[in-house]
Short mmCIF file of C-alpha atoms and ligand atoms in Angstrom, two decimals:
data_model
loop_
_atom_site.label_atom_id
_atom_site.label_comp_id
_atom_site.label_asym_id
_atom_site.label_seq_id
_atom_site.Cartn_x
_atom_site.Cartn_y
_atom_site.Cartn_z
CA UNK L 21 -0.11 -0.06 0.03
CA UNK L 22 1.35 3.87 -0.70
CA UNK L 23 1.90 5.65 2.04
CA UNK L 24 -0.80 8.33 2.39
CA UNK L 25 0.49 12.00 0.57
CA UNK L 26 0.35 15.51 2.16
CA UNK L 27 1.22 18.37 1.11
CA UNK L 28 2.94 21.82 2.16
CA UNK L 29 1.96 24.46 0.86
CA UNK L 30 5.35 27.40 0.85
CA UNK L 31 3.46 30.04 1.53
CA UNK L 32 5.33 33.09 4.00
CA UNK L 33 7.04 35.56 2.44
CA UNK L 34 6.19 39.03 2.02
CA UNK L 35 6.24 39.53 -1.51
CA UNK L 36 7.88 42.81 -1.63
CA UNK L 37 7.75 43.84 -5.15
CA UNK L 38 4.27 43.17 -5.43
CA UNK L 39 4.26 46.19 -4.28
CA UNK L 40 0.74 44.98 -2.41
CA UNK L 41 -0.54 44.91 1.46
CA UNK L 42 -2.57 42.42 0.57
CA UNK L 43 -0.32 39.63 1.28
CA UNK L 44 1.03 37.29 -1.85
CA UNK L 45 -0.17 34.65 -2.77
CA UNK L 46 -3.37 36.26 -1.72
CA UNK L 47 -4.00 38.23 -5.22
CA UNK L 48 -6.16 36.95 -7.56
CA UNK L 49 -5.18 35.17 -11.59
CA UNK L 50 -8.44 33.98 -13.04
CA UNK L 51 -10.32 35.39 -10.41
CA UNK L 52 -8.74 32.96 -8.32
CA UNK L 53 -6.03 33.61 -5.25
CA UNK L 54 -2.35 32.27 -6.17
CA UNK L 55 -3.18 29.91 -3.04
CA UNK L 56 -6.03 28.77 -3.99
CA UNK L 57 -5.23 27.87 -7.08
CA UNK L 58 -2.78 25.51 -5.87
CA UNK L 59 -4.60 24.84 -3.10
CA UNK L 60 -6.75 23.49 -5.91
CA UNK L 61 -4.21 21.42 -7.00
CA UNK L 62 -3.49 19.35 -3.37
CA UNK L 63 -6.89 18.83 -3.18
CA UNK L 64 -7.06 17.33 -6.78
CA UNK L 65 -3.67 15.21 -5.64
CA UNK L 66 -6.76 13.14 -3.10
CA UNK L 67 -4.20 15.12 0.11
CA UNK L 68 -5.23 13.50 3.18
CA UNK L 69 -3.21 16.83 4.33
CA UNK L 70 -2.67 20.23 2.69
CA UNK L 71 -0.34 22.82 5.50
CA UNK L 72 0.47 26.04 4.02
CA UNK L 73 3.48 28.07 6.02
CA UNK L 74 1.70 31.66 6.03
CA UNK L 75 3.57 34.52 7.31
CA UNK L 76 3.55 38.22 5.82
CA UNK L 77 -0.11 39.74 6.39
CA UNK L 78 -0.89 37.61 9.44
CA UNK L 79 -4.09 36.22 9.89
CA UNK L 80 -5.18 37.39 6.05
CA UNK L 81 -3.64 33.88 5.00
CA UNK L 82 -5.63 32.36 6.98
CA UNK L 83 -9.27 33.73 7.07
CA UNK L 84 -9.73 33.98 2.96
CA UNK L 85 -8.72 30.58 2.59
CA UNK L 86 -10.61 29.28 5.64
CA UNK L 87 -13.39 26.89 3.34
CA UNK L 88 -10.78 25.07 2.30
CA UNK L 89 -9.54 22.17 4.76
CA UNK L 90 -6.20 23.78 4.76
CA UNK L 91 -3.64 23.28 8.55
CA UNK L 92 -2.41 26.48 8.72
CA UNK L 93 1.29 26.88 10.80
CA UNK L 94 2.23 30.26 11.21
CA UNK L 95 6.46 31.25 10.13
CA UNK L 96 6.37 34.63 12.59
CA UNK L 97 9.73 35.24 10.74
CA UNK L 98 11.65 33.97 7.37
CA UNK L 99 14.85 32.47 7.47
CA UNK L 100 14.39 30.70 4.16
CA UNK L 101 12.32 27.98 2.84
CA UNK L 102 13.72 24.71 5.09
CA UNK L 103 13.11 27.01 8.22
CA UNK L 104 10.03 27.30 6.67
CA UNK L 105 10.00 23.16 5.85
CA UNK L 106 10.29 23.14 9.87
CA UNK L 107 7.58 25.25 11.59
CA UNK L 108 5.24 23.31 9.74
CA UNK L 109 7.39 19.26 10.66
CA UNK L 110 5.41 18.51 14.33
CA UNK L 111 1.80 18.53 12.31
CA UNK L 112 3.37 15.55 9.69
CA UNK L 113 2.78 12.08 10.25
CA UNK L 114 5.46 10.47 10.66
CA UNK L 115 4.76 7.81 7.59
CA UNK L 116 3.55 10.21 4.83
CA UNK L 117 5.10 11.42 2.11
CA UNK L 118 5.22 14.49 1.47
CA UNK L 119 5.05 17.56 -1.76
CA UNK L 120 6.34 20.42 -1.09
CA UNK L 121 4.36 23.14 -2.97
CA UNK L 122 4.65 27.12 -2.91
CA UNK L 123 1.99 29.87 -2.57
CA UNK L 124 3.28 31.69 -5.38
CA UNK L 125 4.04 29.24 -8.40
CA UNK L 126 0.03 28.49 -9.20
CA UNK L 127 -0.22 26.75 -13.04
CA UNK L 128 0.96 24.06 -11.53
CA UNK L 129 -0.39 20.72 -13.29
CA UNK L 130 -1.28 18.32 -11.28
CA UNK L 131 0.13 14.97 -13.79
CA UNK L 132 3.47 17.30 -13.10
CA UNK L 133 2.84 16.16 -9.88
CA UNK L 134 2.56 12.55 -10.31
CA UNK L 135 6.26 11.48 -10.48
CA UNK L 136 7.39 12.85 -7.98
CA UNK L 137 4.74 11.21 -5.25
CA UNK L 138 5.02 8.58 -6.86
CA UNK L 139 8.91 8.02 -6.56
CA UNK L 140 9.15 9.73 -2.72
CA UNK L 141 6.44 6.34 -2.71
CA UNK L 142 9.12 4.01 -4.15
CA UNK L 143 11.62 5.81 -1.13
CA UNK L 144 13.82 8.16 -3.92
CA UNK L 145 13.21 11.91 -3.32
CA UNK L 146 11.28 12.79 -6.04
CA UNK L 147 12.74 16.09 -7.30
CA UNK L 148 11.01 19.04 -9.88
CA UNK L 149 14.48 20.86 -12.45
CA UNK L 150 13.71 22.68 -15.07
CA UNK L 151 16.47 23.50 -18.29
CA UNK L 152 16.46 27.02 -18.37
CA UNK L 153 17.94 29.06 -21.32
CA UNK L 154 18.85 32.24 -18.55
CA UNK L 155 19.26 30.53 -15.45
CA UNK L 156 20.36 33.01 -13.07
CA UNK L 157 19.01 33.39 -9.31
CA UNK L 158 18.54 29.87 -9.37
CA UNK L 159 19.24 26.43 -7.83
CA UNK L 160 21.50 25.19 -10.10
CA UNK L 161 21.39 21.15 -10.77
CA UNK L 162 25.28 19.80 -9.64
CA UNK L 163 24.84 16.43 -10.96
CA UNK L 164 27.84 13.53 -10.27
CA UNK L 165 28.14 11.07 -13.35
CA UNK L 166 24.55 12.02 -14.27
CA UNK L 167 22.96 11.79 -10.97
CA UNK L 168 22.17 14.30 -8.91
CA UNK L 169 24.65 15.86 -5.87
CA UNK L 170 22.98 18.17 -4.28
CA UNK L 171 21.93 22.08 -5.01
CA UNK L 172 23.70 25.05 -5.51
CA UNK L 173 22.18 28.30 -4.08
CA UNK L 174 23.20 30.96 -7.45
CA UNK L 175 24.47 33.77 -4.15
CA UNK L 176 26.35 30.90 -3.45
CA UNK L 177 27.55 29.03 -6.86
CA UNK L 178 30.76 29.60 -8.17
CA UNK L 179 31.28 30.15 -11.82
CA UNK L 180 31.29 27.14 -13.51
CA UNK L 181 28.00 26.47 -11.51
CA UNK L 182 26.42 29.04 -12.13
CA UNK L 183 26.96 28.64 -15.58
CA UNK L 184 24.49 24.22 -14.75
CA UNK L 185 21.83 25.54 -16.78
CA UNK L 186 19.60 22.45 -15.11
CA UNK L 187 17.74 24.20 -12.25
CA UNK L 188 16.05 23.99 -9.46
CA UNK L 189 11.94 24.47 -8.59
CA UNK L 190 11.65 24.27 -5.46
CA UNK L 191 9.04 21.46 -5.85
CA UNK L 192 10.64 17.96 -4.56
CA UNK L 193 8.06 14.50 -2.75
CA UNK L 194 9.92 12.62 -0.16
CA UNK L 195 9.21 10.45 3.61
CA UNK L 196 7.54 12.83 5.75
CA UNK L 197 10.08 11.04 8.79
CA UNK L 198 13.31 11.90 6.34
CA UNK L 199 12.77 15.00 5.34
CA UNK L 200 12.29 15.31 9.59
CA UNK L 201 15.38 14.41 9.42
CA UNK L 202 17.63 15.85 7.72
CA UNK L 203 15.54 19.43 8.04
CA UNK L 204 16.22 19.27 11.64
CA UNK L 205 20.46 19.05 9.76
CA UNK L 206 20.70 22.04 8.40
CA UNK L 207 22.85 24.39 8.64
CA UNK L 208 22.64 28.13 7.48
CA UNK L 209 25.86 29.26 7.41
CA UNK L 210 25.94 30.24 4.04
CA UNK L 211 25.89 33.47 1.92
CA UNK L 212 22.26 34.67 2.88
CA UNK L 213 22.76 33.03 6.28
CA UNK L 214 19.39 31.00 5.66
CA UNK L 215 17.95 27.57 6.26
CA UNK L 216 18.59 26.22 2.80
CA UNK L 217 14.84 23.65 2.02
CA UNK L 218 17.61 23.28 -1.36
CA UNK L 219 20.32 21.49 1.16
CA UNK L 220 18.33 18.22 2.09
CA UNK L 221 19.84 16.77 -1.64
CA UNK L 222 23.36 16.05 -1.12
CA UNK L 223 21.21 14.93 2.42
CA UNK L 224 19.33 12.17 1.16
CA UNK L 225 22.76 11.68 -1.31
CA UNK L 226 24.66 10.81 2.12
CA UNK L 227 21.69 8.84 3.36
CA UNK L 228 21.88 6.79 -0.23
CA UNK L 229 18.75 7.80 -1.09
CA UNK L 230 18.41 8.01 -4.53
CA UNK L 231 17.62 11.22 -6.07
CA UNK L 232 14.82 10.73 -9.20
CA UNK L 233 14.69 13.88 -11.11
CA UNK L 234 11.17 15.12 -12.88
CA UNK L 235 11.05 17.63 -15.76
CA UNK L 236 7.49 19.60 -16.46
CA UNK L 237 5.21 19.44 -19.51
CA UNK L 238 6.03 23.16 -19.20
CA UNK L 239 8.45 25.27 -17.93
CA UNK L 240 5.43 28.29 -17.47
CA UNK L 241 4.14 25.32 -15.23
CA UNK L 242 7.27 26.17 -12.22
CA UNK L 243 7.37 30.58 -12.97
CA UNK L 244 6.70 32.04 -9.96
CA UNK L 245 4.75 35.29 -8.94
CA UNK L 246 6.84 38.37 -7.37
CA UNK L 247 5.96 41.40 -9.79
CA UNK L 248 2.61 42.60 -10.96
CA UNK L 249 4.05 42.17 -14.27
CA UNK L 250 4.81 37.76 -14.06
CA UNK L 251 0.92 37.52 -12.85
CA UNK L 252 -0.19 39.28 -15.42
CA UNK L 253 2.29 37.83 -17.59
CA UNK L 254 0.93 33.78 -15.74
CA UNK L 255 -2.79 35.18 -16.14
CA UNK L 256 -1.74 35.00 -20.13
CA UNK L 257 -0.47 31.95 -20.01
CA UNK L 258 -3.66 30.56 -18.46
CA UNK L 259 -5.87 31.82 -20.50
CA UNK L 260 -4.02 30.94 -23.24
CA UNK L 261 -4.67 27.47 -21.60
CA UNK L 262 -8.49 27.39 -21.12
CA UNK L 263 -8.98 29.41 -24.77
CA UNK L 264 -7.05 26.54 -26.32
CA UNK L 265 -8.54 24.05 -23.84
CA UNK L 266 -12.65 25.28 -25.66
CA UNK L 267 -11.22 25.08 -29.45
CA UNK L 268 -10.49 21.79 -29.24
CA UNK L 269 -14.01 21.03 -27.91
CA UNK L 270 -15.71 22.79 -30.34
CA UNK L 271 -16.33 25.81 -29.12
CA UNK L 272 -15.44 29.02 -32.11
CA UNK L 273 -13.69 31.90 -30.19
CA UNK L 274 -13.15 34.93 -33.15
CA UNK L 275 -10.60 35.68 -30.98
CA UNK L 276 -9.03 33.29 -28.55
CA UNK L 277 -6.26 35.66 -26.54
CA UNK L 278 -9.43 38.51 -26.01
CA UNK L 279 -11.22 36.06 -23.77
CA UNK L 280 -11.64 35.86 -19.91
CA UNK L 281 -13.12 32.25 -17.93
CA UNK L 282 -11.99 33.99 -14.28
CA UNK L 283 -13.89 30.29 -12.87
CA UNK L 284 -15.54 28.07 -15.23
CA UNK L 285 -16.64 28.15 -18.52
CA UNK L 286 -19.25 24.95 -20.05
CA UNK L 287 -19.44 24.69 -23.36
CA UNK L 288 -22.40 22.26 -24.81
CA UNK L 289 -21.84 22.25 -29.62
CA UNK L 290 -21.54 25.07 -31.70
CA UNK L 291 -21.19 28.05 -29.10
CA UNK L 292 -19.48 30.87 -30.78
CA UNK L 293 -18.24 33.89 -28.50
CA UNK L 294 -16.70 36.98 -29.49
CA UNK L 295 -14.31 39.32 -28.37
CA UNK L 296 -13.94 40.56 -25.10
CA UNK L 297 -16.05 38.02 -22.58
CA UNK L 298 -15.65 37.73 -19.38
CA UNK L 299 -17.40 34.66 -17.57
CA UNK L 300 -16.92 34.61 -14.30
CA UNK L 301 -18.12 31.40 -11.97
CA UNK L 302 -19.87 29.05 -12.60
CA UNK L 303 -21.30 29.44 -16.20
CA UNK L 304 -22.47 26.95 -18.91
CA UNK L 305 -24.09 26.98 -21.87
CA UNK L 306 -26.23 24.97 -24.74
CA UNK L 307 -26.16 24.25 -27.75
CA UNK L 308 -25.74 27.05 -30.79
CA UNK L 309 -25.28 30.33 -28.36
CA UNK L 310 -24.10 32.54 -29.70
CA UNK L 311 -22.41 35.16 -26.82
CA UNK L 312 -21.56 38.66 -29.21
CA UNK L 313 -18.70 41.36 -28.07
CA UNK L 314 -18.22 42.63 -24.59
CA UNK L 315 -21.33 40.61 -22.82
CA UNK L 316 -19.88 39.61 -18.49
CA UNK L 317 -21.35 36.41 -17.24
CA UNK L 318 -21.37 35.42 -14.39
CA UNK L 319 -22.41 32.32 -12.28
CA UNK L 320 -25.34 32.22 -15.43
CA UNK L 321 -26.59 28.92 -17.25
CA UNK L 322 -28.08 30.18 -20.98
CA UNK L 323 -30.25 27.47 -22.37
CA UNK L 324 -29.95 26.03 -26.54
CA UNK L 325 -30.04 28.27 -28.89
CA UNK L 326 -30.09 31.51 -26.88
CA UNK L 327 -28.15 34.67 -28.32
CA UNK L 328 -26.45 37.51 -25.80
CA UNK L 329 -26.18 40.24 -27.64
CA UNK L 330 -22.76 43.00 -27.17
CA UNK L 331 -22.36 44.83 -24.18
CA UNK L 332 -24.45 42.06 -22.12
CA UNK L 333 -24.35 41.75 -18.61
CA UNK L 334 -25.84 38.84 -16.87
CA UNK L 335 -25.43 37.38 -13.54
CA UNK L 336 -26.39 34.91 -11.26
CA UNK L 337 -28.91 34.30 -13.37
CA UNK L 338 -31.19 31.20 -14.97
CA UNK L 339 -31.66 31.71 -19.62
CA UNK L 340 -34.03 29.83 -21.24
CA UNK L 341 -34.17 28.53 -25.12
CA UNK L 342 -33.91 30.67 -28.08
CA UNK L 343 -33.97 33.67 -26.40
CA UNK L 344 -32.21 37.72 -27.10
CA UNK L 345 -30.50 38.92 -25.18
CA UNK L 346 -28.57 42.38 -25.57
CA UNK L 347 -27.59 44.12 -26.74
CA UNK L 348 -27.09 46.01 -23.98
CA UNK L 349 -29.21 44.71 -21.48
CA UNK L 350 -28.58 43.30 -17.63
CA UNK L 351 -29.60 40.63 -16.02
CA UNK L 352 -29.07 40.98 -12.32
CA UNK L 353 -29.31 38.16 -9.44
CA UNK L 354 -32.67 35.70 -9.41
CA UNK L 355 -34.13 35.93 -12.84
CA UNK L 356 -35.37 33.51 -14.64
CA UNK L 357 -36.46 33.55 -18.23
CA UNK L 358 -38.31 31.29 -19.65
CA UNK L 359 -38.48 30.51 -23.72
CA UNK L 360 -38.09 32.44 -26.60
CA UNK L 361 -37.87 35.41 -24.65
CA UNK L 362 -36.76 38.86 -25.56
CA UNK L 363 -35.19 41.42 -23.40
CA UNK L 364 -33.47 43.89 -25.29
CA UNK L 365 -31.69 47.59 -25.15
CA UNK L 366 -30.77 49.00 -22.22
CA UNK L 367 -32.97 46.96 -20.18
CA UNK L 368 -32.57 46.10 -16.08
CA UNK L 369 -34.60 43.36 -14.74
CA UNK L 370 -34.29 41.80 -11.80
CA UNK L 371 -35.53 39.19 -9.22
CA UNK L 372 -38.01 38.12 -11.88
CA UNK L 373 -39.90 35.08 -13.63
CA UNK L 374 -39.84 35.79 -16.94
CA UNK L 375 -42.04 33.12 -18.45
CA UNK L 376 -42.16 32.13 -22.76
CA UNK L 377 -42.69 34.15 -25.14
CA UNK L 378 -42.66 37.25 -23.29
CA UNK L 379 -41.04 40.50 -24.82
CA UNK L 380 -38.52 43.77 -23.29
CA UNK L 381 -37.63 45.53 -26.22
CA UNK L 382 -36.80 49.23 -24.83
CA UNK L 383 -35.28 50.79 -22.06
CA UNK L 384 -36.85 49.44 -19.38
CA UNK L 385 -36.91 47.83 -15.20
CA UNK L 386 -37.91 45.15 -14.51
CA UNK L 387 -37.80 43.96 -10.69
CA UNK L 388 -39.28 41.30 -7.67
CA UNK L 389 -41.84 40.78 -11.10
CA UNK L 390 -43.99 37.36 -12.31
CA UNK L 391 -44.32 38.15 -16.31
CA UNK L 392 -46.43 35.31 -17.13
CA UNK L 393 -46.11 34.41 -20.76
CA UNK L 394 -46.81 36.09 -24.30
CA UNK L 395 -46.32 39.52 -22.80
CA UNK L 396 -45.53 42.85 -23.87
CA UNK L 397 -44.01 45.65 -22.20
CA UNK L 398 -43.72 48.54 -24.40
CA UNK L 399 -40.85 50.29 -24.29
CA UNK L 400 -39.55 52.43 -21.30
CA UNK L 401 -41.66 50.86 -18.53
CA UNK L 402 -40.95 50.48 -14.37
CA UNK L 403 -41.56 48.90 -11.91
CA UNK L 404 -41.77 50.73 -9.09
CA UNK L 405 -40.54 47.34 -6.80
CA UNK L 406 -39.17 49.88 -3.13
CA UNK L 407 -40.96 52.16 -1.83
CA UNK L 408 -37.93 53.81 0.48
CA UNK L 409 -37.83 50.79 2.82
CA UNK L 410 -40.22 47.15 1.14
CA UNK L 411 -40.31 45.46 -2.55
CA UNK L 412 -42.77 44.42 -3.47
CA UNK L 413 -44.04 42.26 -5.87
CA UNK L 414 -45.76 43.65 -8.92
CA UNK L 415 -47.46 40.07 -10.85
CA UNK L 416 -48.22 40.20 -15.25
CA UNK L 417 -50.26 37.45 -16.82
CA UNK L 418 -50.33 35.72 -20.21
CA UNK L 419 -50.61 38.05 -22.49
CA UNK L 420 -50.79 41.49 -21.12
CA UNK L 421 -50.25 44.16 -23.01
CA UNK L 422 -47.92 46.85 -21.31
CA UNK L 423 -48.05 50.30 -23.22
CA UNK L 424 -45.41 52.16 -23.52
CA UNK L 425 -44.19 54.70 -19.85
CA UNK L 426 -45.78 52.81 -17.69
CA UNK L 427 -44.94 53.18 -14.01
CA UNK L 428 -46.61 49.91 -11.90
CA UNK L 429 -46.93 50.16 -8.59
CA UNK L 430 -46.21 47.05 -7.21
CA UNK L 431 -47.79 46.06 -5.03
CA UNK L 432 -49.68 45.60 -8.20
CA UNK L 433 -50.87 43.20 -9.94
CA UNK L 434 -52.06 43.10 -13.07
CA UNK L 435 -54.73 40.19 -14.76
CA UNK L 436 -54.40 38.50 -17.99
CA UNK L 437 -54.80 40.02 -21.15
CA UNK L 438 -55.00 43.60 -20.21
CA UNK L 439 -54.21 46.33 -21.86
CA UNK L 440 -52.28 48.91 -20.44
CA UNK L 441 -52.53 52.33 -21.38
CA UNK L 442 -48.53 54.11 -22.52
CA UNK L 443 -48.26 57.42 -19.52
CA UNK L 444 -50.31 54.47 -17.25
CA UNK L 445 -49.01 54.53 -13.22
CA UNK L 446 -50.21 51.72 -12.52
CA UNK L 447 -50.87 52.45 -8.70
CA UNK L 448 -54.50 49.16 -7.79
CA UNK L 449 -54.87 45.77 -9.75
CA UNK L 450 -56.13 46.20 -13.43
CA UNK L 451 -58.86 43.61 -14.50
CA UNK L 452 -57.73 40.75 -16.62
CA UNK L 453 -58.75 41.41 -20.53
CA UNK L 454 -59.74 45.28 -19.83
CA UNK L 455 -57.91 48.18 -20.93
CA UNK L 456 -56.71 50.08 -17.97
CA UNK L 457 -54.85 53.27 -18.05
CA UNK L 458 -54.66 56.49 -16.24
CA UNK L 459 -54.00 59.83 -18.29
CA UNK L 460 -54.61 62.94 -17.63
CA UNK L 461 -56.94 63.83 -20.74
CA UNK L 462 -55.45 66.08 -23.48
CA UNK L 463 -56.99 69.57 -24.34
CA UNK L 464 -55.31 72.46 -26.64
CA UNK L 465 -54.97 76.34 -25.86
CA UNK L 466 -56.23 78.20 -28.46
CA UNK L 467 -53.63 81.19 -29.54
CA UNK L 468 -51.53 80.70 -27.38
CA UNK L 469 -48.52 82.21 -27.96
CA UNK L 470 -44.74 81.36 -26.84
CA UNK L 471 -42.98 84.06 -24.52
CA UNK L 472 -40.52 85.90 -26.58
CA UNK L 473 -37.24 86.65 -25.10
CA UNK L 474 -36.54 90.29 -23.84
CA UNK L 475 -34.03 92.54 -26.08
CA UNK L 476 -31.30 93.66 -23.51
CA UNK L 477 -30.16 96.77 -24.36
CA UNK L 478 -26.71 98.14 -24.32
C1 UD1 H 10 13.62 29.04 -3.92
C2 UD1 H 10 15.05 27.37 -3.65
C3 UD1 H 10 16.15 27.92 -5.40
C4 UD1 H 10 14.49 27.55 -5.96
C5 UD1 H 10 13.92 28.69 -6.76
C6 UD1 H 10 12.98 28.56 -7.60
C7 UD1 H 10 15.37 27.36 -1.70
C8 UD1 H 10 16.53 27.55 -0.69
N1 UD1 H 10 15.54 28.12 -2.99
O1 UD1 H 10 15.18 29.76 -3.84
O2 UD1 H 10 16.80 26.86 -5.30
O3 UD1 H 10 16.13 27.53 -7.57
O4 UD1 H 10 13.35 28.33 -5.03
O5 UD1 H 10 11.95 29.45 -7.97
O6 UD1 H 10 14.70 26.99 -0.63
N2 UD1 H 10 9.45 31.21 1.85
C9 UD1 H 10 8.49 31.17 2.47
N3 UD1 H 10 9.57 30.98 4.32
C10 UD1 H 10 10.75 31.59 3.91
C11 UD1 H 10 11.89 31.75 2.67
C12 UD1 H 10 10.51 31.24 1.94
O7 UD1 H 10 7.41 30.73 2.85
O8 UD1 H 10 11.68 31.61 5.19
C13 UD1 H 10 8.84 30.36 0.41
C14 UD1 H 10 8.46 32.04 -0.26
O9 UD1 H 10 7.62 32.51 0.06
C15 UD1 H 10 8.12 31.81 -1.95
C16 UD1 H 10 8.97 30.48 -1.87
O10 UD1 H 10 9.34 30.04 -0.75
O11 UD1 H 10 7.03 31.10 -2.06
C17 UD1 H 10 10.93 30.78 -2.29
O12 UD1 H 10 11.45 31.11 -1.74
P1 UD1 H 10 12.10 32.24 -1.68
O13 UD1 H 10 13.05 33.17 -0.98
O14 UD1 H 10 11.53 32.85 -2.80
O15 UD1 H 10 13.21 31.52 -2.55
P2 UD1 H 10 14.39 31.59 -4.15
O16 UD1 H 10 15.52 32.33 -2.82
O17 UD1 H 10 14.05 32.07 -4.93
CA1 CA H 11 12.32 33.30 -5.22
#
């Protein structure tokens, strides 16, 4: 049987170059904190325990990650990666294997880490290395006769060692029992006066534990974030990865470089997405859905055959089949649109249920409303759902026709098949099948003259 896996995530560093009060690992990539990405990977690997070593920013890190079933260990002062690991040792089981990850290296793939874990479970030390054209700043992998013998940090390296292009990613896996023994042997006699986790490699070699090296499928998997520029660089790489996966699934992206997915986007067949769309949280698009340019969809399901035109924002809503939304519609939380609903430009809908075939085509606000089938809402219609203290519902029956520039002062009900005349301010229920209107009578004053401007003197 394999030993269980425990994962240690180092996240105590200050991240000075981010120039931010927020701890570095809480900065967001694709809508999720850097640390959140690493934690998700740890969960994907089936870790029995995931332990985060935090420091800079105090309790902000544990607070932000409170829901993620993590163990937190404070490293109050940062004396190096070996010192960081040491703080967590009492929390780790003697019979497990430990994988060390970094809170600021967000894009590492679980598939890249599996061979390291397997090496550790087979009694070896799994080390992730990468060949870099520009290895400056990294720890170098020193080999003798092809075998890894130690790691030397850039600042401690000789010119000959600095010429080595195989570098340490910092990511490694080993039996926890061994890790505990070696970490306790570390010394800080080096250029930085730090306890280097990397020094355990030489100790493993000393103790006859073989070091297996593996390389990531992509170099960017092991890139860390130290500045906003690097964060932006990894964001693009990650977005490109998402876009390529969508293309692979058959989604048409008018420009894969102008798509942002901050969460998960599930698409059916023959989905077309125009440029500059942002998808946040969990978004599902059914078959034949078309999304126009510059739309934002957040936590939303869109059923088959619906077309969303440019500049539409949909937040926490369920959109039925064959709808037409936009351009410039705003659909707010709690909205459910049934089949064949049309919502046009400059229409805002909040917490409302709109049934099959109803149309709200221009310049309207519909809030806290239950609307039946085949209703036609004229331009400029407003549900007055808020009296300054409470929200009230508007109920509109099937096949109602609401004339333009109508206000429905809630709570109010419009019966099935009713017609409301243009300009009506509806304060009482309107009976089914009848025409209801409130309107001042139109009259004309014969012979009336506009006032003329007086000529100024001087
Ligand atoms: C480390 C490695 C180096 C490797 C490089 C890859 C060591 C000694 N060196 O160097 O071989 O090439 O990563 O990026 O391990 N951290 C803590 N507490 C500490 C110190 C660091 O939590 O006391 C965390 C940091 O937040 C950071 C990570 O560990 O996420 C790496 O620390 P850093 O100081 O950046 O190590 P490097 O000098 O880059
Ligand atoms: Ca670093």
